mmCIF file of C-alpha atoms in Angstrom:
data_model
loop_
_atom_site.group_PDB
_atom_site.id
_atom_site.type_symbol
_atom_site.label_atom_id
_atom_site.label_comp_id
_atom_site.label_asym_id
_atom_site.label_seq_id
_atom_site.Cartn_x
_atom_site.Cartn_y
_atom_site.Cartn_z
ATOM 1 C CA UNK Y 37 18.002 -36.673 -8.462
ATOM 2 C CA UNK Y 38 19.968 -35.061 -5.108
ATOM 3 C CA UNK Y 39 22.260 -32.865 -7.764
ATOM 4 C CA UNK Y 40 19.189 -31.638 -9.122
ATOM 5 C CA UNK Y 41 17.726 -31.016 -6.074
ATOM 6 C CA UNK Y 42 20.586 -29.413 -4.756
ATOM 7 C CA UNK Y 43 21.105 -26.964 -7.848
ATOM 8 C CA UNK Y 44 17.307 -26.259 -7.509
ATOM 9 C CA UNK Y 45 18.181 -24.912 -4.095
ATOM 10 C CA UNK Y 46 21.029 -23.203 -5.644
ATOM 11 C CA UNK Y 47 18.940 -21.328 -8.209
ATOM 12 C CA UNK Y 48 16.735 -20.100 -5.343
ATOM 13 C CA UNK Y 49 19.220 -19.212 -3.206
ATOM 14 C CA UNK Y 50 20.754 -16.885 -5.772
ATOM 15 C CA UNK Y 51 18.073 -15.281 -6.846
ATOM 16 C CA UNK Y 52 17.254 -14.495 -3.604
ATOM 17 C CA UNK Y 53 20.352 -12.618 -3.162
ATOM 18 C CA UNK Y 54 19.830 -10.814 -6.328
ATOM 19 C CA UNK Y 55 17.005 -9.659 -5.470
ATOM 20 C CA UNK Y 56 18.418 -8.368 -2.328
ATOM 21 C CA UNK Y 57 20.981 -6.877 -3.907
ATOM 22 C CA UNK Y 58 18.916 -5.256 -6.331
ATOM 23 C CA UNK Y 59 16.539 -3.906 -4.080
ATOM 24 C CA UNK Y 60 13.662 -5.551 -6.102
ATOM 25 C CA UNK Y 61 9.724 -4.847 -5.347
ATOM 26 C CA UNK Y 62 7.616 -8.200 -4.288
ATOM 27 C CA UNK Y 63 8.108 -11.254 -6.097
ATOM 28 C CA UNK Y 64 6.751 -14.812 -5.862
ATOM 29 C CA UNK Y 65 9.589 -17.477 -5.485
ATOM 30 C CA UNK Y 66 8.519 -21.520 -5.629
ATOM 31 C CA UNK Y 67 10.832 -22.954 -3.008
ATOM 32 C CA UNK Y 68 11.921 -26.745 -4.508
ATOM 33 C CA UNK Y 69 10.303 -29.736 -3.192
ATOM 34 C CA UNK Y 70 13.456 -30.752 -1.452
ATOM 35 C CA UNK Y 71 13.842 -27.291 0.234
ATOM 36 C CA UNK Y 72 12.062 -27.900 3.181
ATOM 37 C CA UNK Y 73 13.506 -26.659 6.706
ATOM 38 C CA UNK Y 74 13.876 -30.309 7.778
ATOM 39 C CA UNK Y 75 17.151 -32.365 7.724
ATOM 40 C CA UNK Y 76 19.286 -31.227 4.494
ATOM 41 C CA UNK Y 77 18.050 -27.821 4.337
ATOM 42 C CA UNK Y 78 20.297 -25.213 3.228
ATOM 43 C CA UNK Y 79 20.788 -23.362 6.260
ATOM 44 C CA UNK Y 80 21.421 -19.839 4.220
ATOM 45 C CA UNK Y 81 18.029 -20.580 3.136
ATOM 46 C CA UNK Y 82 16.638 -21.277 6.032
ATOM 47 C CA UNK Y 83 17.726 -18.310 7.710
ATOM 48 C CA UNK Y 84 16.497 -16.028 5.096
ATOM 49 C CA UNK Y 85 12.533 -17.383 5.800
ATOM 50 C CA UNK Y 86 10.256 -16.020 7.902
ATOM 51 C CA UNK Y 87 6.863 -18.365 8.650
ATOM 52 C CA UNK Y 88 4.604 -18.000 10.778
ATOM 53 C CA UNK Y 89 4.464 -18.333 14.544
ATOM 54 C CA UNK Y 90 2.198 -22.013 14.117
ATOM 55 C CA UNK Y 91 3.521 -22.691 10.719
ATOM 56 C CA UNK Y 92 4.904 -26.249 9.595
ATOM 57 C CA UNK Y 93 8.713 -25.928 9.134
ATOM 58 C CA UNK Y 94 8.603 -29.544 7.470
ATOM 59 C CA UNK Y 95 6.078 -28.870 4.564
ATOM 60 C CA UNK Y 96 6.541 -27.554 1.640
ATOM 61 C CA UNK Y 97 6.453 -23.504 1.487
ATOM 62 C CA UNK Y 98 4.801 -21.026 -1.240
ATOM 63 C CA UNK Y 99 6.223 -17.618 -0.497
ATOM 64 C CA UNK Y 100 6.430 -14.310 -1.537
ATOM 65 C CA UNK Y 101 9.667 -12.823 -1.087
ATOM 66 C CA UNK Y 102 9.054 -9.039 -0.226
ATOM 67 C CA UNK Y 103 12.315 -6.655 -0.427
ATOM 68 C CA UNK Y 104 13.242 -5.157 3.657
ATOM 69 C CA UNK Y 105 13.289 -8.427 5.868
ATOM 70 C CA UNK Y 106 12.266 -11.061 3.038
ATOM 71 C CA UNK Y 107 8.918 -11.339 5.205
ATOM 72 C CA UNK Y 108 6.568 -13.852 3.928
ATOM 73 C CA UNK Y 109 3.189 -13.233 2.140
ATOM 74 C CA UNK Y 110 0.232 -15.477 2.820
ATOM 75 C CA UNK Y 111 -1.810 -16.569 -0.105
ATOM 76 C CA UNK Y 112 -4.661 -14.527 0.318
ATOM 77 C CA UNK Y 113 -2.086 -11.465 -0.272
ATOM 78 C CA UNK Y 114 -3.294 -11.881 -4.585
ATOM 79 C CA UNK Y 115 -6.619 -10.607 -6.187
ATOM 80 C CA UNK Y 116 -7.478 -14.254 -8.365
ATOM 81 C CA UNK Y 117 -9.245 -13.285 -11.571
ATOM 82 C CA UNK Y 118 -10.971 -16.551 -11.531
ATOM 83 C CA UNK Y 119 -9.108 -17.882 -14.676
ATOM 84 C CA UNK Y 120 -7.151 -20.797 -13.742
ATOM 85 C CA UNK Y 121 -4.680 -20.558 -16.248
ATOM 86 C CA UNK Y 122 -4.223 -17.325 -16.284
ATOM 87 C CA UNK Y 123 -4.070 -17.086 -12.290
ATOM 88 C CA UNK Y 124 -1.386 -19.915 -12.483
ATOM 89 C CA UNK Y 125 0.487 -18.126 -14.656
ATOM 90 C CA UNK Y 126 0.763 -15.239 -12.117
ATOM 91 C CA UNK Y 127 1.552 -17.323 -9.150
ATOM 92 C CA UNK Y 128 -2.032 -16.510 -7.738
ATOM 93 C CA UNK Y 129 -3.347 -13.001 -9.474
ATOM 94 C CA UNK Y 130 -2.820 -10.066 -9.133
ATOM 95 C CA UNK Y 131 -1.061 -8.427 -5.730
ATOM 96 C CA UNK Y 132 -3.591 -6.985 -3.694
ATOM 97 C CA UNK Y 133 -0.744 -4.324 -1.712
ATOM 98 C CA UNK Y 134 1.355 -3.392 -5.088
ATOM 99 C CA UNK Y 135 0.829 -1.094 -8.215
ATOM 100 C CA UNK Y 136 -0.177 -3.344 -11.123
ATOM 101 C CA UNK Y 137 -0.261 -1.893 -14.764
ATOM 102 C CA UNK Y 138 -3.117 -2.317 -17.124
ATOM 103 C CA UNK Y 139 -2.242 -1.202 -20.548
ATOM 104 C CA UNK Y 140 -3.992 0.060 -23.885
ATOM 105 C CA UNK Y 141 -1.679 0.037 -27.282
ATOM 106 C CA UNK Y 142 -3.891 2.386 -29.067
ATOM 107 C CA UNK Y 143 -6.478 4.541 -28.228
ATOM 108 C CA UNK Y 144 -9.419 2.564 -29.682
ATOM 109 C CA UNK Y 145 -8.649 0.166 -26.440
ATOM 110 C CA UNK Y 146 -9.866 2.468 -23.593
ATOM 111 C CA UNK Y 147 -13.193 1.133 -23.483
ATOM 112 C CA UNK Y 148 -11.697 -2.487 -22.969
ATOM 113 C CA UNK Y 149 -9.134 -1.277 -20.688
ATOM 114 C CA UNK Y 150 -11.720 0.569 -18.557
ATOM 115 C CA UNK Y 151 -14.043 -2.679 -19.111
ATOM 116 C CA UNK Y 152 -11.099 -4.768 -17.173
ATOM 117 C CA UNK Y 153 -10.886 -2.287 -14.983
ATOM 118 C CA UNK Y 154 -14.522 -2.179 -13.623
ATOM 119 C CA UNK Y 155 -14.403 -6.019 -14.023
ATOM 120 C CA UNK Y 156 -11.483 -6.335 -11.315
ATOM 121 C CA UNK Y 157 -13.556 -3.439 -9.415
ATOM 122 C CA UNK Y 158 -16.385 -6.324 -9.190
ATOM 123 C CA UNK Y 159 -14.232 -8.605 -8.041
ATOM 124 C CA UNK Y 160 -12.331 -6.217 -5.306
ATOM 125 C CA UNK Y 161 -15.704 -4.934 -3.727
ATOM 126 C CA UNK Y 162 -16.928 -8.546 -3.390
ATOM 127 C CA UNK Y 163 -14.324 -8.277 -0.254
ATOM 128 C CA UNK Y 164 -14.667 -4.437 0.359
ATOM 129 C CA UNK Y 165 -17.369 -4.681 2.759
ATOM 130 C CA UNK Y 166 -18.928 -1.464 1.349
ATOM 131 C CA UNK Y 167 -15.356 0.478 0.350
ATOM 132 C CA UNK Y 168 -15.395 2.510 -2.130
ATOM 133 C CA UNK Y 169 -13.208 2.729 -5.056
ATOM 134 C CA UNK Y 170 -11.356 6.110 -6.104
ATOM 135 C CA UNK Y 171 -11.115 6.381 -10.003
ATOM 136 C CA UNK Y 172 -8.564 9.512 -10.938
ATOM 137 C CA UNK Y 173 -8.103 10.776 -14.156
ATOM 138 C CA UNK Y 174 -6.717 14.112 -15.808
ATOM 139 C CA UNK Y 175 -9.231 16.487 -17.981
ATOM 140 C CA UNK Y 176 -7.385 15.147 -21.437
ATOM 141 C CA UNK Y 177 -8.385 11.384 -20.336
ATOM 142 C CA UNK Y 178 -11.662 11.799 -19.378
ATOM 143 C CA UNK Y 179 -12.451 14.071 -22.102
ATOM 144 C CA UNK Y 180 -11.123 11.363 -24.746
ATOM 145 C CA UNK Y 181 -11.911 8.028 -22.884
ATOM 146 C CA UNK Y 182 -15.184 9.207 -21.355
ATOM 147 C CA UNK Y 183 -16.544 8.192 -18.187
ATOM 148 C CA UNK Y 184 -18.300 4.666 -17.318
ATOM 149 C CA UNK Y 185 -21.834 4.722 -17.506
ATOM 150 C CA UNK Y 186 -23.419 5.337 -13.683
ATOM 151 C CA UNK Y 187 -26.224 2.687 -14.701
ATOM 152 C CA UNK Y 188 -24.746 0.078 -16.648
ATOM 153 C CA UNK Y 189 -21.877 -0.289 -13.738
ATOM 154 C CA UNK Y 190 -25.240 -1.948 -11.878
ATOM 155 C CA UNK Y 191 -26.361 -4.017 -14.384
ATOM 156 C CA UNK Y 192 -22.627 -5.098 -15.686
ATOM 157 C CA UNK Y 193 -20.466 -5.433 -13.187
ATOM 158 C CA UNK Y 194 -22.802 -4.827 -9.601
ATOM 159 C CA UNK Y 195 -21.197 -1.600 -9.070
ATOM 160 C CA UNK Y 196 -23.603 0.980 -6.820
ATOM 161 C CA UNK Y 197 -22.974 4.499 -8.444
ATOM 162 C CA UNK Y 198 -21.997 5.555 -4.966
ATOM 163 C CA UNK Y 199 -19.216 2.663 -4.853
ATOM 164 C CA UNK Y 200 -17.125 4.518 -7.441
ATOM 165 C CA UNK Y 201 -15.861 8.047 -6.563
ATOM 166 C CA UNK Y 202 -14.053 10.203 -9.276
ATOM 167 C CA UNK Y 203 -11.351 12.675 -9.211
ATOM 168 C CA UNK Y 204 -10.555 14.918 -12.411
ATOM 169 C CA UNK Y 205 -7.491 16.690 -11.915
ATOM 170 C CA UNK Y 206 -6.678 19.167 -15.022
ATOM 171 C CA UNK Y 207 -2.414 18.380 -14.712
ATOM 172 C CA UNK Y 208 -1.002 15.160 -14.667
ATOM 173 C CA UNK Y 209 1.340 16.354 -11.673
ATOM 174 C CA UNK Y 210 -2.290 17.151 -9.607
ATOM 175 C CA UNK Y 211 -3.353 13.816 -10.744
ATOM 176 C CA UNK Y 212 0.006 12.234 -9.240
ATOM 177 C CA UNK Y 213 -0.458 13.447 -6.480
ATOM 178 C CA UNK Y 214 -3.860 12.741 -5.843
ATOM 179 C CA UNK Y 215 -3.109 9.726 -6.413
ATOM 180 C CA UNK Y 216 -0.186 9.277 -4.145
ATOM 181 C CA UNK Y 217 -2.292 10.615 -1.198
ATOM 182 C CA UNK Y 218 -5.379 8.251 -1.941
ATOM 183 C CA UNK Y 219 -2.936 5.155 -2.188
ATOM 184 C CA UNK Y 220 -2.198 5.192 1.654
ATOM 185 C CA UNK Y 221 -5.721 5.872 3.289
ATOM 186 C CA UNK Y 222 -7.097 2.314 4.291
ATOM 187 C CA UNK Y 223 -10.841 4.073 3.639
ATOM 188 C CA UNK Y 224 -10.542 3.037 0.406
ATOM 189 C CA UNK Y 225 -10.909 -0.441 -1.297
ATOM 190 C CA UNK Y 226 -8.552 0.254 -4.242
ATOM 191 C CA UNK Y 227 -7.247 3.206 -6.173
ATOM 192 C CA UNK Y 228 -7.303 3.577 -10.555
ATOM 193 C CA UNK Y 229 -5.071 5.777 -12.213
ATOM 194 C CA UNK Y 230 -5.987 6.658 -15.893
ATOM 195 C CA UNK Y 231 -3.159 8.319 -18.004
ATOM 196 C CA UNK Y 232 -2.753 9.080 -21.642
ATOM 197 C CA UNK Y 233 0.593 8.241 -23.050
ATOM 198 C CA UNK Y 234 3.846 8.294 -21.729
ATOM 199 C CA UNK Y 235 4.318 11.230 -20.027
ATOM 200 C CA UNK Y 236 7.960 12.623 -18.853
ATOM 201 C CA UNK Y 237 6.551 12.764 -15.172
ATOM 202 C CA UNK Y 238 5.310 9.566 -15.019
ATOM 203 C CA UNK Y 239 8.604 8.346 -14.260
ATOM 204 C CA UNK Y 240 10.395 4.905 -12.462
ATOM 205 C CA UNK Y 241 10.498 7.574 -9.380
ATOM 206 C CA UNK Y 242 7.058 8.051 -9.522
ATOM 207 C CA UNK Y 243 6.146 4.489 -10.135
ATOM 208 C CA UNK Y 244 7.857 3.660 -6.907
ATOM 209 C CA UNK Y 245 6.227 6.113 -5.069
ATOM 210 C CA UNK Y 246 3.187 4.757 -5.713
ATOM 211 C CA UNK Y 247 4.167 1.058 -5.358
ATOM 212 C CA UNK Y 248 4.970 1.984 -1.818
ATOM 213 C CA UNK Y 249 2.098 3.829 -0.556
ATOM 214 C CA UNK Y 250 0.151 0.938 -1.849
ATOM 215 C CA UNK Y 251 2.534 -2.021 0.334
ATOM 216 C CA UNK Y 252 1.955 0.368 3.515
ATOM 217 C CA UNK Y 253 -1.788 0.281 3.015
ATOM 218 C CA UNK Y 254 -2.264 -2.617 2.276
ATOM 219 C CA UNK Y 255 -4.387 -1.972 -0.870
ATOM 220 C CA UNK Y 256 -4.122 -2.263 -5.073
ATOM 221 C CA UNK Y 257 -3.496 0.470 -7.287
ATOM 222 C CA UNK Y 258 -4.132 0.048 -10.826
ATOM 223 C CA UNK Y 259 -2.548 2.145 -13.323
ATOM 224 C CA UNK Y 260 -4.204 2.521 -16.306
ATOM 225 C CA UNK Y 261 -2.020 3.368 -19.361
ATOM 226 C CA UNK Y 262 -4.116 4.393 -22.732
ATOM 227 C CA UNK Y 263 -2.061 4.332 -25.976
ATOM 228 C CA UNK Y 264 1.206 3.896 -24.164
ATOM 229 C CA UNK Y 265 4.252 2.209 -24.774
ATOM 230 C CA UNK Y 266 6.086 -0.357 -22.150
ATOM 231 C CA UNK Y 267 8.856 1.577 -20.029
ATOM 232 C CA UNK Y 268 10.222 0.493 -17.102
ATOM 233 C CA UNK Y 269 7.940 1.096 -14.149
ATOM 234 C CA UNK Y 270 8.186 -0.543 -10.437
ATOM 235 C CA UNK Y 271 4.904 -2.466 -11.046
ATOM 236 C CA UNK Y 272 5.834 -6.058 -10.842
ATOM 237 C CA UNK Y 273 2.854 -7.032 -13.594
ATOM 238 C CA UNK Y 274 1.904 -5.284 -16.783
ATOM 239 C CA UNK Y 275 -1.059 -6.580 -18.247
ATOM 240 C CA UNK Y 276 -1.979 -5.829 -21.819
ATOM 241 C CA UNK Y 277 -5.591 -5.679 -22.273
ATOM 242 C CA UNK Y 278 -7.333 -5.221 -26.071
ATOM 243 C CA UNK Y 279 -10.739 -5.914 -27.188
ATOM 244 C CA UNK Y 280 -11.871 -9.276 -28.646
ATOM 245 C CA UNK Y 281 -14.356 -10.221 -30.799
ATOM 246 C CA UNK Y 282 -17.152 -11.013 -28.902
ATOM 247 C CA UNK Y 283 -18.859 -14.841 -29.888
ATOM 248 C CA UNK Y 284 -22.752 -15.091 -30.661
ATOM 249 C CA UNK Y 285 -25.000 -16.242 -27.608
ATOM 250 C CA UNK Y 286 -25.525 -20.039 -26.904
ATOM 251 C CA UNK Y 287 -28.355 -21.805 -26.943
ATOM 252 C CA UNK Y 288 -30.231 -25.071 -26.284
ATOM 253 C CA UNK Y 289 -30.175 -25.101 -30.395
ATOM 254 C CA UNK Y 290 -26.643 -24.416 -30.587
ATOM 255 C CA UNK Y 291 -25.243 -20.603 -31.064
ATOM 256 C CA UNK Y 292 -27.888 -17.990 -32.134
ATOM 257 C CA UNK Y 293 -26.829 -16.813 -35.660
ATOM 258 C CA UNK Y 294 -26.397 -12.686 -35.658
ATOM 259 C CA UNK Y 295 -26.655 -12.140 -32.013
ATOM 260 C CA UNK Y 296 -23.794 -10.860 -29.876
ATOM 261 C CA UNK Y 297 -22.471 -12.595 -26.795
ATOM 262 C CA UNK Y 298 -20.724 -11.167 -23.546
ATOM 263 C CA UNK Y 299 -17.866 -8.866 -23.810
ATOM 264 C CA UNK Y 300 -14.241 -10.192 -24.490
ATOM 265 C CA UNK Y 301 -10.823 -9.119 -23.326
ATOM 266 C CA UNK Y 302 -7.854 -10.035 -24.749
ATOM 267 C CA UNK Y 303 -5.062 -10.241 -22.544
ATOM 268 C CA UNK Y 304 -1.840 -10.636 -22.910
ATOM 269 C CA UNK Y 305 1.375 -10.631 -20.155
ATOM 270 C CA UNK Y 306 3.803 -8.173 -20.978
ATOM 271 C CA UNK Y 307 5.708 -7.937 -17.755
ATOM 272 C CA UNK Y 308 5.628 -10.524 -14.583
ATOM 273 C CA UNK Y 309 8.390 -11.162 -12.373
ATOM 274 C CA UNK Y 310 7.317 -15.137 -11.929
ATOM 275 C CA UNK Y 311 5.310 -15.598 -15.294
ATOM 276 C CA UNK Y 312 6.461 -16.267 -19.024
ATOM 277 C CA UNK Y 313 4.420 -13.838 -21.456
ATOM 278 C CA UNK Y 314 1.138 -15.515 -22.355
ATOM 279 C CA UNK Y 315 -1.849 -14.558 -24.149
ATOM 280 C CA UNK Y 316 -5.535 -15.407 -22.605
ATOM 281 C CA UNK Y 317 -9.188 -14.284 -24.216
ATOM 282 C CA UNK Y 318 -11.727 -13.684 -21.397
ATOM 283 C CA UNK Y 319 -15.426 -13.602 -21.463
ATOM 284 C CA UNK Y 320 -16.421 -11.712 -18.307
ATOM 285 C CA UNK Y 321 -20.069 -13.188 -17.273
ATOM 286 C CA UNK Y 322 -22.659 -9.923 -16.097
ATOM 287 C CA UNK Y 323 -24.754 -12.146 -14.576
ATOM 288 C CA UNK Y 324 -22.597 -14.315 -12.451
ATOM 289 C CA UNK Y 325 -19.865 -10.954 -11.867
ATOM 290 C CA UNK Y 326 -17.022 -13.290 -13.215
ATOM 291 C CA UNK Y 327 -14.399 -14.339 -15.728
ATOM 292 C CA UNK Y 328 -14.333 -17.196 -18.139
ATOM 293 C CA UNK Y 329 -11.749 -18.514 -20.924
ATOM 294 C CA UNK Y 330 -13.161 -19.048 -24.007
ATOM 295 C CA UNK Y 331 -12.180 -22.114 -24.847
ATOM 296 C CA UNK Y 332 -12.600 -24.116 -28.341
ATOM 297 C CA UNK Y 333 -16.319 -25.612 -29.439
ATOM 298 C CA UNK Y 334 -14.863 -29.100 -28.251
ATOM 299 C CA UNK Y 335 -13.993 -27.896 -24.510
ATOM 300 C CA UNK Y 336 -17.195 -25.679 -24.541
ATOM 301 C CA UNK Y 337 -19.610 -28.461 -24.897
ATOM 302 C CA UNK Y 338 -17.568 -30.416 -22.684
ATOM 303 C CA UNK Y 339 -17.551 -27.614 -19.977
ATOM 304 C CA UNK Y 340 -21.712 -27.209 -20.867
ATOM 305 C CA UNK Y 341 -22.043 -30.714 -19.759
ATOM 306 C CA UNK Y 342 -20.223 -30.554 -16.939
ATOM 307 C CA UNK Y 343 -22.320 -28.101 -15.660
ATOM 308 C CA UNK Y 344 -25.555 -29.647 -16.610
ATOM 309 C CA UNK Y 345 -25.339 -33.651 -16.834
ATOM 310 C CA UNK Y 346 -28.736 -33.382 -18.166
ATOM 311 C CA UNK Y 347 -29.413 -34.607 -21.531
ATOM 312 C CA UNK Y 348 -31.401 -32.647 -24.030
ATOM 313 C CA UNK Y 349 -34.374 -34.503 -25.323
ATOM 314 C CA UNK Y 350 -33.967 -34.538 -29.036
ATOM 315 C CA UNK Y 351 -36.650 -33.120 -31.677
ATOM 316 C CA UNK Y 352 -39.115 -35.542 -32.859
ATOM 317 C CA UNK Y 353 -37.883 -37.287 -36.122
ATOM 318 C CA UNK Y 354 -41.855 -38.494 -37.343
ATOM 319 C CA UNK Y 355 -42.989 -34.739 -37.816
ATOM 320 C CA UNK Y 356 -43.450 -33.030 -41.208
ATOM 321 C CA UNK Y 357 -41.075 -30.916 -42.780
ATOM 322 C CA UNK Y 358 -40.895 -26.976 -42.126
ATOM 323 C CA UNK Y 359 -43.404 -24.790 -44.086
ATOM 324 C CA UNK Y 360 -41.526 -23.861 -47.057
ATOM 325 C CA UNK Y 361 -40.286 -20.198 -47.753
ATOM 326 C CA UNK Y 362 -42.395 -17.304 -48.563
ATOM 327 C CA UNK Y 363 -42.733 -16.645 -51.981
ATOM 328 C CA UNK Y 364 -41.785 -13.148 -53.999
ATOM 329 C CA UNK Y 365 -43.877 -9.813 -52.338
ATOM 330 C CA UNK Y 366 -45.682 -7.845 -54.782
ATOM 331 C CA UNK Y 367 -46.370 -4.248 -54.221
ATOM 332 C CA UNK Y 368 -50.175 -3.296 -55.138
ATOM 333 C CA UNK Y 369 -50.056 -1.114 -58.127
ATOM 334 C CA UNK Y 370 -49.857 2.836 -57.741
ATOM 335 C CA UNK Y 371 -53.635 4.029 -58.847
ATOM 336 C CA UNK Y 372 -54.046 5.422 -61.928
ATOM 337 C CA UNK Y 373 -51.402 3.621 -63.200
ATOM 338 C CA UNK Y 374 -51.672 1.266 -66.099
ATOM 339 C CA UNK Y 375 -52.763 -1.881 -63.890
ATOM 340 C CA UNK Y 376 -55.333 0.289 -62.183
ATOM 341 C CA UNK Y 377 -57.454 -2.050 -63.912
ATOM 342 C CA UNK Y 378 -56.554 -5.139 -62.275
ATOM 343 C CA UNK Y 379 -58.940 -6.714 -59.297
ATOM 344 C CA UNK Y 380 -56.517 -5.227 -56.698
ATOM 345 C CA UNK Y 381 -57.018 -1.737 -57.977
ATOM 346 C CA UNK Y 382 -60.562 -2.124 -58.584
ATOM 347 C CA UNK Y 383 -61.196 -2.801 -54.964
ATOM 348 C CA UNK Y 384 -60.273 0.229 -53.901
ATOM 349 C CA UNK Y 385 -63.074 3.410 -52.987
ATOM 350 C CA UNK Y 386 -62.455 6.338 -55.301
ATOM 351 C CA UNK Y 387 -60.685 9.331 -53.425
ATOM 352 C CA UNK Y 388 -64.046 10.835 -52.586
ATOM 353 C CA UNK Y 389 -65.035 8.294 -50.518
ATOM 354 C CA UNK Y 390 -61.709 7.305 -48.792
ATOM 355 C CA UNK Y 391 -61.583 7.697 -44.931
ATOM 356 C CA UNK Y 392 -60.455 11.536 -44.005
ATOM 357 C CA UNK Y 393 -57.531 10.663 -41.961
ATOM 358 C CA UNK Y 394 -55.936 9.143 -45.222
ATOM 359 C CA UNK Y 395 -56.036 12.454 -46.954
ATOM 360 C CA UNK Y 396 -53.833 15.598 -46.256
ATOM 361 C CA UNK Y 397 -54.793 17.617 -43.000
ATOM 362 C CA UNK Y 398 -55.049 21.291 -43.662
ATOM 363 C CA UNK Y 399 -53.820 24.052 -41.206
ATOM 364 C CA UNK Y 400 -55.721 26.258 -39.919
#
C-alpha cells in the first residue's frame, strides 16, 4: 500500500513537471490520498502548491494546476452542466476563464450545436447578474446556420432578446478579432465564436490568443466549430455535440404514442486534458432551464419515483370494456348518379330549392 502510494505521488509529481515544461494551458490534477502536506509529504510537491491563506494543509486537496506560478483554482472556477456523469468526467464542467470548443461534424449539426450553445448561455446568465452575452459570427455562418429565434430564446432557454448581442463580421480575420477584443472586457458574461470549417487563420496561435484573453478576464469563450475537423487548438476541452433523437412525452399512462419530447444532444468528449472520451445523450428541460441524461426505461421509472413517492391509483378493473371501433365510412352518393334513388339521395331538396350560399356566387 505505501509503494503505491508513493508511485501515486510520483505520477503527480511528473506530470507536474511536464506540464511545466511544456508550457501547458489549465489542467485539473487529483492529488493522491496520501499526498497531503502533513508528515510524509513530498516536499517537491509541497513546494509547488499554492492554498489559500486559511486553507487546511492536512486535508486532502482538489486543484487545478494553472501554467505561470502553478496557482490554485477553487472549485467554483467550472461551469457544471448539471449532468453528474458527465460533470465527473470533466473534473467539474466546463472552465469558466478558458476557451472551450463545441464542435459540429457536418453541417446538418448547427442547429444542435447552437441548441448547446444557448443551453450553456441559460446556465451562464443564471450567475450573470444581468450580463450580456456577445454571439460573433462571419456573413458565410450566419447566412448558412441562421440566427436563433429572438422569441423562442424566452420560452426555451429564459434568454431576454436584449441578453444576447450579435456581431456579424463579413472576414473571418474581422471576426478574430472581434472576438479577441470582446474576450477581455469583464462587461460581458461570456463570449461565442461561430466558424465554418477549418480555416488556415484559425490557427494554434490564434487559439492561444484567445485562451488568454479569456484567463485575464476571468470569463468563457466558446468556440463554435460547424462541419470541422479536430486540429490541435489550445482549448483544453472539445466537446462534440450532434443531434439525438428526441423520445415521445411521458405521461401518467406511460409515453404518449406520436408525440415528440424535449430536445436531445448527443455529446461526445473528443478532447479533455483530465477525462477519457465518453459519450452522454442529454435532454435539456425548457421548463426547469436544465440538463438531464436519458437514462434506460428501468432508471426512468426509478428516477419518476424518486421524485414523486406517490403512488398512482390504478384504473378500476369492474368497468365495461371500451366502445368498440368505428365501423367502415360511407360517402353519400354523388346525385344523379345511379343510387340517386336510394333514401339518402331522396332526402335531399332539388337544386331549385337548395339554400343560395350552396350554389356558385356570380361577379358582378
Amino acid at each position: 500500500m505505501a509503494m503505491t502510494a508513493v508511485a501515486r505521488e510520483t505520477v503527480f509529481a511528473l506530470r507536474r513537471q511536464i506540464a511545466k515544461i511544456e508550457g501547458t494551458l489549465p489542467e485539473r490534477l487529483q492529488v493522491p490520498a496520501a499526498a497531503t502536506l502533513g508528515a510524509g509529504a513530498s516536499p517537491d510537491l509541497a513546494s509547488s502548491i499554492d492554498l489559500a491563506p486559511n486553507a487546511d494543509p492536512t486535508s486532502s486537496l482538489d486543484l487545478t494546476i494553472v501554467r505561470r506560478g502553478l496557482a490554485a483554482a477553487p472549485p467554483d472556477a467550472f461551469l457544471p452542466i448539471g449532468v453528474d456523469r458527465l460533470d465527473a468526467a470533466l473534473s467539474g464542467g466546463l472552465p469558466k476563464a478558458a476557451l472551450s470548443e463545441i464542435h459540429g461534424l457536418e453541417t446538418r449539426d448547427a442547429g444542435a450545436v447552437a441548441g448547446f450553445a444557448l443551453s450553456l448561455t441559460s446556465l451562464i446568465l443564471k450567475q450573470a447578474r444581468g450580463l450580456p452575452i456577445l454571439w460573433i459570427g462571419t456573413t458565410e455562418i450566419f447566412r448558412e446556420a441562421g440566427f436563433p429565434y429572438a422569441r423562442g430564446l424566452h420560452a426555451s432557454f429564459g434568454i431576454e432578446p436584449e441578453q444576447l448581442l450579435f456581431s456579424e463580421a463579413p472576414r473571418l480575420v474581422d471576426a478574430l478579432w472581434v472576438a479577441e477584443e470582446a474576450a477581455r472586457m469583464t462587461a460581458l458574461a461570456a463570449v461565442i465564436l461561430e466558424i465554418r470549417g477549418n480555416p488556415q487563420r484559425l490557427d494554434l496561435t490564434a487559439t492561444r490568443r484567445l485562451h488568454a484573453r479569456a484567463m485575464s478576464a476571468g470569463r468563457p469563450v466558446f468556440l463554435l466549430r460547424q462541419a470541422a475537423g479536430p486540429e490541435p487548438t489550445a482549448a483544453p476541452v472539445r466537446l462534440i455535440v450532434a443531434s439525438a433523437p428526441a423520445v415521445s412525452r411521458t405521461t401518467v399512462a406511460g409515453p404518449l404514442a406520436g408525440s415528440i419530447g424535449r430536445p436531445a444532444f448527443t455529446i461526445t468528449i473528443g478532447k479533455s486534458r483530465t477525462a477519457l472520451p465518453g459519450q452522454f445523450t442529454l435532454e435539456w428541460n425548457p421548463d426547469e432551464r436544465g440538463f438531464d441524461e436519458r437514462a434506460g426505461d428501468e432508471r426512468r421509472r426509478e428516477r419518476d419515483r424518486a421524485k414523486d413517492p406517490v403512488p398512482v391509483v390504478s384504473l378500476s378493473g369492474g368497468g365495461k370494456d371500451p366502445a368498440p371501433a368505428s365501423g367502415a365510412v360511407l360517402a353519400f352518393p354523388a346525385f344523379g348518379s345511379p343510387d340517386a334513388t336510394s333514401p339518402a339521395a331522396r332526402d335531399q331538396p332539388p337544386p331549385r330549392e337548395r339554400t343560395a350560399y350552396l350554389g356558385p356566387r356570380r361577379a358582378g
